[in-house]
Each structure stands twice: as structure tokens, then as C-alpha cells.
PDB file of C-alpha atoms and ligand atoms in Angstrom:
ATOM      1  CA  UNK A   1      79.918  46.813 -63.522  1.00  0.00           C
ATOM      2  CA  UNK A   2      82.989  49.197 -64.116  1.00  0.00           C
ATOM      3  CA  UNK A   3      83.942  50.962 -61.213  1.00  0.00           C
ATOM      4  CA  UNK A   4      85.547  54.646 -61.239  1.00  0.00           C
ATOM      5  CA  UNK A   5      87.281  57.571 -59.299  1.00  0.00           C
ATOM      6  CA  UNK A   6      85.789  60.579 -59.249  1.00  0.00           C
ATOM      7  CA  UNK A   7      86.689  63.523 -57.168  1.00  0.00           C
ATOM      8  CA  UNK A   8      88.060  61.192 -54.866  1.00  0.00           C
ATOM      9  CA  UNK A   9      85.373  58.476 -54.261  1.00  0.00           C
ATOM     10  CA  UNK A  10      85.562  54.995 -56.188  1.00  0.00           C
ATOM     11  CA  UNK A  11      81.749  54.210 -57.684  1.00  0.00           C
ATOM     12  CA  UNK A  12      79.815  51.878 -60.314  1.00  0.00           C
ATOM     13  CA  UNK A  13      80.059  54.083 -62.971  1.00  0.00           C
ATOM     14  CA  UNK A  14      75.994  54.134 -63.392  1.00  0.00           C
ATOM     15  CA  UNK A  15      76.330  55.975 -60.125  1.00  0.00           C
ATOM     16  CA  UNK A  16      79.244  58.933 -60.277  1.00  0.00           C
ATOM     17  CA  UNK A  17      77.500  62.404 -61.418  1.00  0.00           C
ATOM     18  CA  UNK A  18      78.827  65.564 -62.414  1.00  0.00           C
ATOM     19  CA  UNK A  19      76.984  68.944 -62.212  1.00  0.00           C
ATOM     20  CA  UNK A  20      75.571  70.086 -65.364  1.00  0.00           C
ATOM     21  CA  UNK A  21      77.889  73.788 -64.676  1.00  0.00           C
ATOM     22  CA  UNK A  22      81.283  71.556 -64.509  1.00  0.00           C
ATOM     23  CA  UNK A  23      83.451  73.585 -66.676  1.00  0.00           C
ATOM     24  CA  UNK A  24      84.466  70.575 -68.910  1.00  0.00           C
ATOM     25  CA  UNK A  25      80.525  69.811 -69.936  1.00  0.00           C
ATOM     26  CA  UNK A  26      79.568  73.791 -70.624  1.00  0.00           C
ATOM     27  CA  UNK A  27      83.295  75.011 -72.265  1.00  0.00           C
ATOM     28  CA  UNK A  28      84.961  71.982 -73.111  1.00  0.00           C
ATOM     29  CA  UNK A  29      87.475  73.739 -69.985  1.00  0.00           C
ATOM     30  CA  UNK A  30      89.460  70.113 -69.743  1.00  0.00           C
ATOM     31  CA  UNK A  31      92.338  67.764 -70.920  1.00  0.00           C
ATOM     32  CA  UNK A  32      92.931  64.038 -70.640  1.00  0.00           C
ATOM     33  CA  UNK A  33      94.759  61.632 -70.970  1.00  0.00           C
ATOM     34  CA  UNK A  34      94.556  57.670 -72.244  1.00  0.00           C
ATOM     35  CA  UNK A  35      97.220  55.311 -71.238  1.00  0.00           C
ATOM     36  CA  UNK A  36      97.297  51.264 -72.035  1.00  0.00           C
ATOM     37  CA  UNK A  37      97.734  48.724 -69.736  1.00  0.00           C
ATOM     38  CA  UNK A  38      98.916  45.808 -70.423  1.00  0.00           C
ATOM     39  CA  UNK A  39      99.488  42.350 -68.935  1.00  0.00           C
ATOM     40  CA  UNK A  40      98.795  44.773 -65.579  1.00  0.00           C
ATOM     41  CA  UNK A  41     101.426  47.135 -66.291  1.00  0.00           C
ATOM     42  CA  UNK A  42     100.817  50.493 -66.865  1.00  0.00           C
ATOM     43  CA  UNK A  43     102.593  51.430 -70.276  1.00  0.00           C
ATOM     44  CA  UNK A  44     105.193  54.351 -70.202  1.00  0.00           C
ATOM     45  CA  UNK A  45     103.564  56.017 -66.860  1.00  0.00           C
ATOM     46  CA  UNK A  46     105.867  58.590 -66.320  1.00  0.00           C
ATOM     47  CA  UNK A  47     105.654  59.647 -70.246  1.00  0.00           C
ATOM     48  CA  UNK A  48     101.606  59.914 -69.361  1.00  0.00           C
ATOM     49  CA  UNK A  49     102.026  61.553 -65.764  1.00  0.00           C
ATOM     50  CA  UNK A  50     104.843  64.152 -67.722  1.00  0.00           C
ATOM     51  CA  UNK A  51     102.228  64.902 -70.549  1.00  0.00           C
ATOM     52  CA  UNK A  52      99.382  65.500 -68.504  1.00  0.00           C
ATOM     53  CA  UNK A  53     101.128  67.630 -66.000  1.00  0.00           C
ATOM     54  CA  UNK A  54     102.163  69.637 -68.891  1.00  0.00           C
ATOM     55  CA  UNK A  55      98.544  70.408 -70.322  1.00  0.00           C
ATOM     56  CA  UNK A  56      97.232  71.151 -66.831  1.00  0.00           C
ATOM     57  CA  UNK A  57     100.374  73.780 -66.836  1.00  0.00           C
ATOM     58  CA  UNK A  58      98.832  75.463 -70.293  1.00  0.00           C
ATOM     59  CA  UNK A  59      95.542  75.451 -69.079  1.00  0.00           C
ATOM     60  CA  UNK A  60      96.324  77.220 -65.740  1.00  0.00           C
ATOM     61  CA  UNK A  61      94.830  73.984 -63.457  1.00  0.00           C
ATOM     62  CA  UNK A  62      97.244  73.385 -61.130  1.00  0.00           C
ATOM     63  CA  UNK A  63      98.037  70.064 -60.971  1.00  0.00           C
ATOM     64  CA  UNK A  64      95.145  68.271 -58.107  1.00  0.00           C
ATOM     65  CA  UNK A  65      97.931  65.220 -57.228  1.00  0.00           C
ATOM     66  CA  UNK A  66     101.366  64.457 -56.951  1.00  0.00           C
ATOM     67  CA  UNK A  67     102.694  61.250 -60.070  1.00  0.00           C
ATOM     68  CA  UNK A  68     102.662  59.064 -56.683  1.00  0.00           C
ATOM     69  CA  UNK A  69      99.128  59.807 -56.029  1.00  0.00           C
ATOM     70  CA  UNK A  70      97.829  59.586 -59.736  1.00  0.00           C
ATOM     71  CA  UNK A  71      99.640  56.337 -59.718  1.00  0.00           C
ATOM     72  CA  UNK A  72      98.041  55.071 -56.911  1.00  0.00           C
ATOM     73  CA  UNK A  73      94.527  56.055 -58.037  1.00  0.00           C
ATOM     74  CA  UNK A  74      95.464  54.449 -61.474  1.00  0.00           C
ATOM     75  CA  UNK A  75      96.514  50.912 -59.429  1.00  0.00           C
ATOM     76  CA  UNK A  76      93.302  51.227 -57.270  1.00  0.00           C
ATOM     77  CA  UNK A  77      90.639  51.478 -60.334  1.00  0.00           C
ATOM     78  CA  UNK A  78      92.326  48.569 -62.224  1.00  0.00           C
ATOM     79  CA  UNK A  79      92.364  46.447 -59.055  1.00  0.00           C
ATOM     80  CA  UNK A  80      89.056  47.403 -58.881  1.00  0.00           C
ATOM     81  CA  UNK A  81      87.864  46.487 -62.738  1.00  0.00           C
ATOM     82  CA  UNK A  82      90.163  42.701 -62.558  1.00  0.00           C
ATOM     83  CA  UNK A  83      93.066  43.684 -64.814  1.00  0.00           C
ATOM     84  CA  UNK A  84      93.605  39.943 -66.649  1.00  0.00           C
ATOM     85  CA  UNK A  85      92.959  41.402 -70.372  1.00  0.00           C
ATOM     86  CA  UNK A  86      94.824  44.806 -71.819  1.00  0.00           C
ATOM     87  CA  UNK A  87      92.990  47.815 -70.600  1.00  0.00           C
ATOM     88  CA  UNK A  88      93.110  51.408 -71.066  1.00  0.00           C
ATOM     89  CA  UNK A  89      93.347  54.068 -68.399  1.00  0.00           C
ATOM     90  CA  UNK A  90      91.082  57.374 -69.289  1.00  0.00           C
ATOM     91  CA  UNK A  91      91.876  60.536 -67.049  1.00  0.00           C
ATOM     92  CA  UNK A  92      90.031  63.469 -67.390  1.00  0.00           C
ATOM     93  CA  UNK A  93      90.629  66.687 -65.469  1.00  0.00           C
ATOM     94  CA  UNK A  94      87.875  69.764 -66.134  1.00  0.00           C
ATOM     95  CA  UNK A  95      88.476  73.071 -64.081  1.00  0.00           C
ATOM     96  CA  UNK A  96      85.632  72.240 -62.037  1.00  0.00           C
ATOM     97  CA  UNK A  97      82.138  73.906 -61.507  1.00  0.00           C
ATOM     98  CA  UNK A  98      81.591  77.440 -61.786  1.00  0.00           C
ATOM     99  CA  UNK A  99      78.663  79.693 -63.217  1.00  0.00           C
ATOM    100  CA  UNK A 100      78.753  79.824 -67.269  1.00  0.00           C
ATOM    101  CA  UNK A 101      81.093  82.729 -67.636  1.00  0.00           C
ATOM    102  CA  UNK A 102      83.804  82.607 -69.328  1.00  0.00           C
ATOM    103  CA  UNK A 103      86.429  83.586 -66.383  1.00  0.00           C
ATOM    104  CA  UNK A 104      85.536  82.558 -63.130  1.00  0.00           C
ATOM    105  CA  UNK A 105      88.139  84.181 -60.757  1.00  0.00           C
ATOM    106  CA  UNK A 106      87.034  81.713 -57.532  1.00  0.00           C
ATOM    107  CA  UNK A 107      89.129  78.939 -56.147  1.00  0.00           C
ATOM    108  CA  UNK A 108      87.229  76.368 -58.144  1.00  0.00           C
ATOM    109  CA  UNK A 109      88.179  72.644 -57.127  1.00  0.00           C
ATOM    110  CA  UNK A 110      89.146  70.673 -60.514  1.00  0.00           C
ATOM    111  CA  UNK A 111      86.752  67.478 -61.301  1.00  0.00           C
ATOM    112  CA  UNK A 112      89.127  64.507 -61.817  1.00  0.00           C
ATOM    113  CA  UNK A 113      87.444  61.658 -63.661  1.00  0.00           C
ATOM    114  CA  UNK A 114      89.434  57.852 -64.243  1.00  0.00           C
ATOM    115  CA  UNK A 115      88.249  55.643 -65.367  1.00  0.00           C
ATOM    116  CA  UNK A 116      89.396  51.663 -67.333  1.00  0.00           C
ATOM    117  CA  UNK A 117      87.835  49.859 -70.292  1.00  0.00           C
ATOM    118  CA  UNK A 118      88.884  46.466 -71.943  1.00  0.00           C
ATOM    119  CA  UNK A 119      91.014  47.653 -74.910  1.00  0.00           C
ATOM    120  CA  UNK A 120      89.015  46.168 -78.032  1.00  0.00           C
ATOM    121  CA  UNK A 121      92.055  45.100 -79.729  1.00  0.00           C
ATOM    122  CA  UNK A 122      91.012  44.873 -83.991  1.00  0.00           C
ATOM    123  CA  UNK A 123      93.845  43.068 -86.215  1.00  0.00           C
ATOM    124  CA  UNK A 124      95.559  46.141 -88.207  1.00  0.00           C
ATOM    125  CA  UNK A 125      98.386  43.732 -89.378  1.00  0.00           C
ATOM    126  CA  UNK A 126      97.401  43.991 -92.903  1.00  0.00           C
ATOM    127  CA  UNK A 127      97.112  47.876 -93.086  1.00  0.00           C
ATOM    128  CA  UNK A 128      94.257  50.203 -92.720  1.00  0.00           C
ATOM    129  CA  UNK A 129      93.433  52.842 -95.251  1.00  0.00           C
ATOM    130  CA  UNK A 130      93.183  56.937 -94.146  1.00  0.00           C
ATOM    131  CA  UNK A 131      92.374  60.027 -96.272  1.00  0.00           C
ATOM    132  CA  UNK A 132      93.879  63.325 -96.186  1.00  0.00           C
ATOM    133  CA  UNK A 133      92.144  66.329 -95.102  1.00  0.00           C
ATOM    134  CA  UNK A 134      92.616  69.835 -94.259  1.00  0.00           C
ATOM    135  CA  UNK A 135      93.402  70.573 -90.599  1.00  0.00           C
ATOM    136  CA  UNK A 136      90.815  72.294 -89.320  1.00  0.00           C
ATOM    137  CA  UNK A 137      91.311  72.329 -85.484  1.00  0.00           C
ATOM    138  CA  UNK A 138      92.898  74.669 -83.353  1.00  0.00           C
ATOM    139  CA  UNK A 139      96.260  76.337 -82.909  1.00  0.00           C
ATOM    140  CA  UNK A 140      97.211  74.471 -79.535  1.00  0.00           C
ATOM    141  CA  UNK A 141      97.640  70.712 -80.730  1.00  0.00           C
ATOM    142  CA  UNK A 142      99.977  70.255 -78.055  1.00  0.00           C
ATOM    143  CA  UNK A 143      97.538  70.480 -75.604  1.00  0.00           C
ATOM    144  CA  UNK A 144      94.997  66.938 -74.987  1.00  0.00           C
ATOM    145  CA  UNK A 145      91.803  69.251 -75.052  1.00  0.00           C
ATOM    146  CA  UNK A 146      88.785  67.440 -74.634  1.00  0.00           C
ATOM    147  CA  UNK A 147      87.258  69.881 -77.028  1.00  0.00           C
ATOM    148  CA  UNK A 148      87.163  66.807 -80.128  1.00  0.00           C
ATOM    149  CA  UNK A 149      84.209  67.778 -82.290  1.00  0.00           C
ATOM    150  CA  UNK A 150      86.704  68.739 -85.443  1.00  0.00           C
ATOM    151  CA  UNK A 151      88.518  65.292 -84.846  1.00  0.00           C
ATOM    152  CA  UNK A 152      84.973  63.596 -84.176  1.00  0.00           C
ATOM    153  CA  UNK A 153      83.827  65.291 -87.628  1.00  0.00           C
ATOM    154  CA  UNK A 154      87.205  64.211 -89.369  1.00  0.00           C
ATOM    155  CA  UNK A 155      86.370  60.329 -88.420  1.00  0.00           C
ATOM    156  CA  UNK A 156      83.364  61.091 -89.664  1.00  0.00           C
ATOM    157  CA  UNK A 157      84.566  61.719 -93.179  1.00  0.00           C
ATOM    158  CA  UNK A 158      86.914  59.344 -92.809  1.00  0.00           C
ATOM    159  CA  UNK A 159      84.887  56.722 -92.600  1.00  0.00           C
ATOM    160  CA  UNK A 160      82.299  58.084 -95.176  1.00  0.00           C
ATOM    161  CA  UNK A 161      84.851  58.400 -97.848  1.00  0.00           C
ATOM    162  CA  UNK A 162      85.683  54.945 -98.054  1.00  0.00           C
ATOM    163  CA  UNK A 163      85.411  53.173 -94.960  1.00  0.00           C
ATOM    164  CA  UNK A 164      88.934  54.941 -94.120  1.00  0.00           C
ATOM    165  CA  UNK A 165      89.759  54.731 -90.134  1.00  0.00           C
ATOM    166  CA  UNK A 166      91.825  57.687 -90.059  1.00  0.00           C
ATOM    167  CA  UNK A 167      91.946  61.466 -91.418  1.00  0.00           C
ATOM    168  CA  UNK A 168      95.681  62.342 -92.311  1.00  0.00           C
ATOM    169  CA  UNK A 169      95.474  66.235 -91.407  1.00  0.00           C
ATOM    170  CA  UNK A 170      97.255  69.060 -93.743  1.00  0.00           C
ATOM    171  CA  UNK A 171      97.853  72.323 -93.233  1.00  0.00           C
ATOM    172  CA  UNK A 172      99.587  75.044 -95.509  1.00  0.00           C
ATOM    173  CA  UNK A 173     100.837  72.383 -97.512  1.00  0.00           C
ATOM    174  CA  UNK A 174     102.146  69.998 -94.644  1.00  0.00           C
ATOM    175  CA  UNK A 175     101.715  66.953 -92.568  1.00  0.00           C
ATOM    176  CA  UNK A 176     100.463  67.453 -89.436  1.00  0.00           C
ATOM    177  CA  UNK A 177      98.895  64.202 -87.509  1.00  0.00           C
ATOM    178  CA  UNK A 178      96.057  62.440 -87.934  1.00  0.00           C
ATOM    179  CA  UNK A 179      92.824  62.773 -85.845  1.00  0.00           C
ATOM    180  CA  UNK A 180      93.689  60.525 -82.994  1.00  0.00           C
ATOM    181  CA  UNK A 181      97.363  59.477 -84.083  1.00  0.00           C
ATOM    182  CA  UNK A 182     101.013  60.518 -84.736  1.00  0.00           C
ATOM    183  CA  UNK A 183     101.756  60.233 -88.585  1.00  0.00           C
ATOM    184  CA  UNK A 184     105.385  58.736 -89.809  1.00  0.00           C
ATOM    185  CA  UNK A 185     106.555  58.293 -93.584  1.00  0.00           C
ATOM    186  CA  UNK A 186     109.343  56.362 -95.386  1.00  0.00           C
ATOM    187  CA  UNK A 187     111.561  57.482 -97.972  1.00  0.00           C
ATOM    188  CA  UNK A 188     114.622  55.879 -99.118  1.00  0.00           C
ATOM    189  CA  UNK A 189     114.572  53.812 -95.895  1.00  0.00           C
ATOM    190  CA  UNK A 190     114.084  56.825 -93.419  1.00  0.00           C
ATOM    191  CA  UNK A 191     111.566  56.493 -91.302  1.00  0.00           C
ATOM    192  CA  UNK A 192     110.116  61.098 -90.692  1.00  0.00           C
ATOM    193  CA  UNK A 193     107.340  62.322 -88.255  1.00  0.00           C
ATOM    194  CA  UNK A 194     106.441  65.714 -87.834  1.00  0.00           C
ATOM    195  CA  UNK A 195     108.286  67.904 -85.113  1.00  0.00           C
ATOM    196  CA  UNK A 196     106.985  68.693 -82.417  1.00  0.00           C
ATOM    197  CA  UNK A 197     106.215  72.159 -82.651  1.00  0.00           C
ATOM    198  CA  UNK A 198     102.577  72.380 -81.166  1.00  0.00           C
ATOM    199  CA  UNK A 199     100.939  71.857 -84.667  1.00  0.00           C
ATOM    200  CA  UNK A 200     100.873  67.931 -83.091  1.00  0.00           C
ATOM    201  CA  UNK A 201      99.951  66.359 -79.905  1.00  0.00           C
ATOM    202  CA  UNK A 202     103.350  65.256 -78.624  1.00  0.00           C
ATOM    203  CA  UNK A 203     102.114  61.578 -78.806  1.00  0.00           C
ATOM    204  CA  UNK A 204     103.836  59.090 -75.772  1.00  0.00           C
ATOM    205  CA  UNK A 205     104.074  56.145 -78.800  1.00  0.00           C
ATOM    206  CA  UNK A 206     105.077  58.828 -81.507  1.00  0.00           C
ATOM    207  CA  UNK A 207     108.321  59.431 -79.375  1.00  0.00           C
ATOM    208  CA  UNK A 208     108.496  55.345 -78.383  1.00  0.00           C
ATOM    209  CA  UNK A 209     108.967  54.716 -81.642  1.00  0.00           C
ATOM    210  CA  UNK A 210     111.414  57.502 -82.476  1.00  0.00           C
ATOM    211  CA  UNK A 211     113.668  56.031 -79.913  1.00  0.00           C
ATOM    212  CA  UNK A 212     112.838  52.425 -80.566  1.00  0.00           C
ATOM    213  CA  UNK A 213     114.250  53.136 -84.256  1.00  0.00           C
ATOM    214  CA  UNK A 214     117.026  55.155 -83.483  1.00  0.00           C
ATOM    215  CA  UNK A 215     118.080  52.609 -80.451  1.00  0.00           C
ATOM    216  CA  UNK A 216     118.076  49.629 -83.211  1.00  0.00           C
ATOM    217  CA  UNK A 217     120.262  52.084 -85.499  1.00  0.00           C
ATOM    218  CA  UNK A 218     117.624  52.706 -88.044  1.00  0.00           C
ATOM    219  CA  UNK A 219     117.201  56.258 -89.434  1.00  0.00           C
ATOM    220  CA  UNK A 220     114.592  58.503 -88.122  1.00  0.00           C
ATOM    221  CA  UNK A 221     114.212  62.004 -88.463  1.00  0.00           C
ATOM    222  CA  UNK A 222     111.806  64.948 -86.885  1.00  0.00           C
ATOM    223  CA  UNK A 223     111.339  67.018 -89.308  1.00  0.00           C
ATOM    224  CA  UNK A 224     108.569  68.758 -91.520  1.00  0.00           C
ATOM    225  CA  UNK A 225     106.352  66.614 -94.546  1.00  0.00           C
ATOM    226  CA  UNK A 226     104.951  68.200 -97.348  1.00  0.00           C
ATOM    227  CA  UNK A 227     101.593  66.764 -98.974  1.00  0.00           C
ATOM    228  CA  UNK A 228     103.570  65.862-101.932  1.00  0.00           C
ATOM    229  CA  UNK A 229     105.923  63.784-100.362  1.00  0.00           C
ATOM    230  CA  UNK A 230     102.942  61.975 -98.025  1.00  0.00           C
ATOM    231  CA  UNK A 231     101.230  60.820-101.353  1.00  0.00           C
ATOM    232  CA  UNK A 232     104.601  59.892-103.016  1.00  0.00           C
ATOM    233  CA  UNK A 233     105.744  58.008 -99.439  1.00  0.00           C
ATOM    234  CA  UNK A 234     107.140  54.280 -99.559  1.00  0.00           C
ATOM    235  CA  UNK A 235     105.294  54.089 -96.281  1.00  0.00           C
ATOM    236  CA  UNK A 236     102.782  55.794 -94.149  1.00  0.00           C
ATOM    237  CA  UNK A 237     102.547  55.188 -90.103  1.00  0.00           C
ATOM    238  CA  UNK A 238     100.204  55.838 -87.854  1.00  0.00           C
ATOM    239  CA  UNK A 239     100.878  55.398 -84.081  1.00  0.00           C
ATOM    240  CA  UNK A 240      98.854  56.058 -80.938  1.00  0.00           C
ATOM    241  CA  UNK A 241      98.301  54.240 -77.272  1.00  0.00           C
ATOM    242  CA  UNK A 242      95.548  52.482 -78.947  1.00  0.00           C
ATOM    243  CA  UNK A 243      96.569  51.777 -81.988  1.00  0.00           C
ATOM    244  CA  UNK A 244     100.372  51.317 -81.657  1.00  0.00           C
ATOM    245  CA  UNK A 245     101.960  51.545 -84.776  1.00  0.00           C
ATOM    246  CA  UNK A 246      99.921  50.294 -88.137  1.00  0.00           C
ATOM    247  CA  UNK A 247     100.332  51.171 -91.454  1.00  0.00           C
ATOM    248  CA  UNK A 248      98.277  52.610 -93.776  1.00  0.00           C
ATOM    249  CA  UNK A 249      98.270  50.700 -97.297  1.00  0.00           C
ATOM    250  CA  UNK A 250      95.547  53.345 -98.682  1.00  0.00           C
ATOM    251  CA  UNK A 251      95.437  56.601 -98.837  1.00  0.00           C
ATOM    252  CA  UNK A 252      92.442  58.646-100.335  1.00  0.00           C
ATOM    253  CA  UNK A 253      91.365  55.263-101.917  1.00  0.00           C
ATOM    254  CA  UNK A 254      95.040  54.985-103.974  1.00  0.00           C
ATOM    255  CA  UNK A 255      97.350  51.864-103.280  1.00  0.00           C
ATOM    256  CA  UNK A 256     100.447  53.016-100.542  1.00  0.00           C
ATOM    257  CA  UNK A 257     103.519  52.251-102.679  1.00  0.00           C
ATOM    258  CA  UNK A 258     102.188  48.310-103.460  1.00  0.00           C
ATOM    259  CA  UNK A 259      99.902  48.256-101.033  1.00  0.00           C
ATOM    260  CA  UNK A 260     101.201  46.241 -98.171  1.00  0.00           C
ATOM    261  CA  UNK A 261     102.840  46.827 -94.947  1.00  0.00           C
ATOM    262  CA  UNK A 262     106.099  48.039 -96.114  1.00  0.00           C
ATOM    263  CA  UNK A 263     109.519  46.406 -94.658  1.00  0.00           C
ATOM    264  CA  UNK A 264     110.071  49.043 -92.064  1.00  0.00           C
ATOM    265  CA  UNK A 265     107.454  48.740 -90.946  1.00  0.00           C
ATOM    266  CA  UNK A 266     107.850  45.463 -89.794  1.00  0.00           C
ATOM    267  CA  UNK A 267     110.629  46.224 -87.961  1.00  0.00           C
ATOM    268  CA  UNK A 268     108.811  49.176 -85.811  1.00  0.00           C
ATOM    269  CA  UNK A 269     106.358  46.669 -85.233  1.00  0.00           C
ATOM    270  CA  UNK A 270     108.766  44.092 -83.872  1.00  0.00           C
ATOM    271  CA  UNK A 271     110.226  46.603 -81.902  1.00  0.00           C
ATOM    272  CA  UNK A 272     107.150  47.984 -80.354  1.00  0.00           C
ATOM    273  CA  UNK A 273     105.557  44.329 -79.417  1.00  0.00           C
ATOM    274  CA  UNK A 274     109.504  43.560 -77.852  1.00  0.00           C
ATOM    275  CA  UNK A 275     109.407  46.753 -75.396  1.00  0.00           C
ATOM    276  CA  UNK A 276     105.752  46.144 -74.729  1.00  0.00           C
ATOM    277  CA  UNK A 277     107.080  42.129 -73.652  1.00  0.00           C
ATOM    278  CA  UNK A 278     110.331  43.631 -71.779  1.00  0.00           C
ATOM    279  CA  UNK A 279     110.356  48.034 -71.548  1.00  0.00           C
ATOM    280  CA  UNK A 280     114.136  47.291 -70.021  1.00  0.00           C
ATOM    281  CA  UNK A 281     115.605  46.491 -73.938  1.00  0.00           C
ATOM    282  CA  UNK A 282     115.705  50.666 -74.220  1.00  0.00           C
ATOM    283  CA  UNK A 283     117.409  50.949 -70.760  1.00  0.00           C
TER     284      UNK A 283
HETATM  285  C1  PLP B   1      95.545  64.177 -82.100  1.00  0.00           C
HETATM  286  C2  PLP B   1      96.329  63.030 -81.576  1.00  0.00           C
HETATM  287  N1  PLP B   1      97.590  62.866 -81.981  1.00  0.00           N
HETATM  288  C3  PLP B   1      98.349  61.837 -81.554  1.00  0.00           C
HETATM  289  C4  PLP B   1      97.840  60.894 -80.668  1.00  0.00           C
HETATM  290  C5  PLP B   1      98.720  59.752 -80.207  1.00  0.00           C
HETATM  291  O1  PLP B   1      99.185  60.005 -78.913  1.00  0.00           O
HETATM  292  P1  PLP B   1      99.611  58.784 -77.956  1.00  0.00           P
HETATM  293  O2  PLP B   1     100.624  58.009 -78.699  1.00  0.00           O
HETATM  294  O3  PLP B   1     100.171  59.457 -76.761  1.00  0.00           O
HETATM  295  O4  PLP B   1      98.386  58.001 -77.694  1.00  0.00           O
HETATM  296  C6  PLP B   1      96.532  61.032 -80.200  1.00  0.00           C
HETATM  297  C7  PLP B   1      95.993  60.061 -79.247  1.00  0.00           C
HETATM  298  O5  PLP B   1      94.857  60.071 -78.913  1.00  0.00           O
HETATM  299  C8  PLP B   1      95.763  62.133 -80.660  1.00  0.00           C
HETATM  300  O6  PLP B   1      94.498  62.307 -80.237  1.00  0.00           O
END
């Protein structure tokens, strides 16, 4: 039975209960966070810690724990769930519990939720295929809202169009991210990502890979991606904590350039499976 932290106690998770007024069930008032483990390790903690600290700062919640105390909750649930196989960490921080109103102006104690799962590793090393689709979140990307109906309803289609696992997100014309992941494109051998410019959730492999490339001397560049030049790319990227970095060989059921994981690809992936082996090649 998985055991988790919440609001300071460690429980079988059939047993930890949250008020039906927490802020995060009636207003979506929360942000989280999902960070790999593997081989024990927690993957690029501080890059985590930094990220959430940051959405607790837009969403007024002042931060409940110092990184050393996070950390040591994080070290206590895995030792608690046997950490042999790659796991993921899932934090989730609501403002706490409050009458339904919109403002509540009392000292409301946040609800901190962790929790760890087995990561169901699927093999991606042949490509995965993704439509496009009209952004139709919110303005505040940056922030990890728990608030993920438009990206549950974007799987959705996703998977209904033609068994696609990701939705490729436009707006006005450009790329933005895809549902759950960081998008990248190659052209003429440059590998291009979106900046970040809160139209995309500043994703913790999104900037691995950035430096990964740019440490090995390949070209990569933050800059903006039309829709055009997505449907005309050599290659198409998607990275995330769970996914790492895959490519996409389909796109709105049309071939990616000949349809296989292109040759840069190949490389980011070498790259990313080295630092996950040894994180001190970037130091
Ligand atoms: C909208 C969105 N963009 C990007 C990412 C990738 O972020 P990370 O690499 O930190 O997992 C995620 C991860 O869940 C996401 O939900």
C-alpha cells in the first residue's frame, strides 16, 4: 500500500482525507509539481524546489517549508514506498480550507499533499504521433496550476483523432507547448523551443535539454515557431519529467519529414540517458 505525507503526517494513502472546502478541490486554488526519481536519486531537485517556490510566489502561498525540509519529506515518502524501480514524486500545495468565497482574507494553513508512484515507463523510441490544436488554456502557463481540464480535454482529442498521445498547442499563429510537454523543432540542424515568456510552463527537462545541446556544441535556440514552420519541421520534440525527450514522427496523421526519429534527435537522447547515468558531465 502506497504511503503519503499530508499536512505533515505519513499515511496509507486509502487513509489521508481532505475536507471537501480545501481550496484546491472547490477553485482549483493549487499548483504542483512532478519530479522523477531514478535509480533513488531525485532528478534535478533544486530545478523542482526553484519552480515550485516560484508558483507558490504567483499564487500568493507563501512557501509552507524551507528546499531542506521539502527534501527531507521527499527522502522520507520514497523510503517509505521501497525506491528499487524509477518513481515519480507528485507535490501538491492548495491554499488550504476556507468557506467557498472567492477571497478568504484568514490565515488559512496551505494543504501539502506528496505523494510517489512507479513511473510506467512505455517504449517511445520509435516516435509517437501528436496533433495540433488551438491553445485554449489560460494566460498564466508559467504557473503549474492544477486547474487541467483544457489539457485533460486536449488528450482527449488527441487521442480521438488518431490515437495521437499529445496535443501540439497554437496560438495566434505560433507554437506554444503541448498539453503536458515542452515542444522543440529542427531546421537545418538547429534544434528551437519556444521562449519562455509565460505562454509555456518553464519545463525542468525543456531547459535540460537546452543546456545538454548547447554543452555538446550543438545549436539551440529560444525563440518563437510559427505553425508553418512546425508542419514543415525536419523534427518535432517533445520533452517532459515523464516523458523525457521523444519524438514525434506524426503530426495530424502526416509523416514528420520521413517519419522516423530524426538524427538529432538521437543525439538529445544520448545526452539525456548520459546525465540521467552521471548529472556531473554538465558540471
Ligand atoms: C504544460 C506542460 N508543459 C511542459 C511540461 C514539461 O515540464 P517538465 O519537463 O518540468 O516535466 C509539463 C509537464 O507536466 C506540462 O504540463
Amino acid at each position: 500500500m502506497s504511503i503519503v505525507y499530508l499536512n505533515g503526517k505519513y499515511l496509507p494513502v486509502e487513509e489521508a482525507r481532505v475536507s471537501v472546502l480545501d481550496r484546491g478541490f472547490t477553485f482549483a486554488d493549487a499548483i504542483y509539481e512532478v519530479i522523477p526519481v531514478y535509480g533513488g536519486h531525485i532528478f534535478r531537485l533544486q530545478e523542482h524546489l526553484d519552480r515550485l517556490n516560484n508558483c507558490l510566489n504567483e499564487i500568493l502561498i507563501d512557501n509552507p517549508f524551507s528546499d531542506e525540509c521539502w527534501q527531507d519529506i521527499f527522502t522520507e515518502v520514497l523510503k517509505r514506498n521501497q525506491t528499487g524501480s524509477d518513481r515519480s514524486l507528485y507535490v501538491q500545495v492548495s491554499r488550504g480550507v476556507s468557506e467557498r468565497e472567492h477571497l478568504d482574507d484568514s490565515d488559512l494553513t496551505p494543504t501539502v499533499f506528496v505523494m510517489s508512484r512507479p513511473v510506467i515507463s512505455k517504449d517511445y523510441s520509435d516516435g509517437v504521433s501528436a496533433i495540433t490544436h488551438d491553445d485554449i488554456r489560460w494566460k498564466y502557463c508559467h504557473i503549474k496550476a492544477t486547474a487541467l481540464l483544457p489539457s485533460v480535454l486536449l488528450k482527449q482529442r488527441a487521442r480521438q483523432a488518431n490515437g495521437a498521445i499529445e496535443a501540439i498547442l497554437i496560438k495566434n499563429g505560433y507554437v506554444t507547448e503541448g498539453a503536458s510537454s515542452n515542444v522543440f523543432v529542427v531546421r537545418d540542424g538547429v534544434a528551437i523551443t519556444p521562449e519562455k515568456d509565460g505562454s509555456v510552463l518553464p519545463g525542468v527537462t525543456r531547459d535540460l535539454m537546452v543546456e545538454l545541446l548547447r554543452w555538446k556544441g550543438l545549436s539551440c535556440e529560444e525563440t518563437s515557431i510559427t505553425e508553418t514552420q512546425l508542419k514543415a519541421a525536419d523534427e518535432i520534440w517533445l520533452t517532459s519529467s515523464t516523458l523525457g525527450v521523444v519524438a514525434v514522427v506524426e503530426l495530424n496523421g502526416a509523416a514528420v519529414a520521413d517519419g522516423k526519429p530524426g538524427k538529432l534527435w538521437h543525439k538529445a537522447e544520448e545526452l539525456y540517458q548520459a546525465f540521467k547515468i552521471d548529472p556531473s558531465i554538465l558540471s
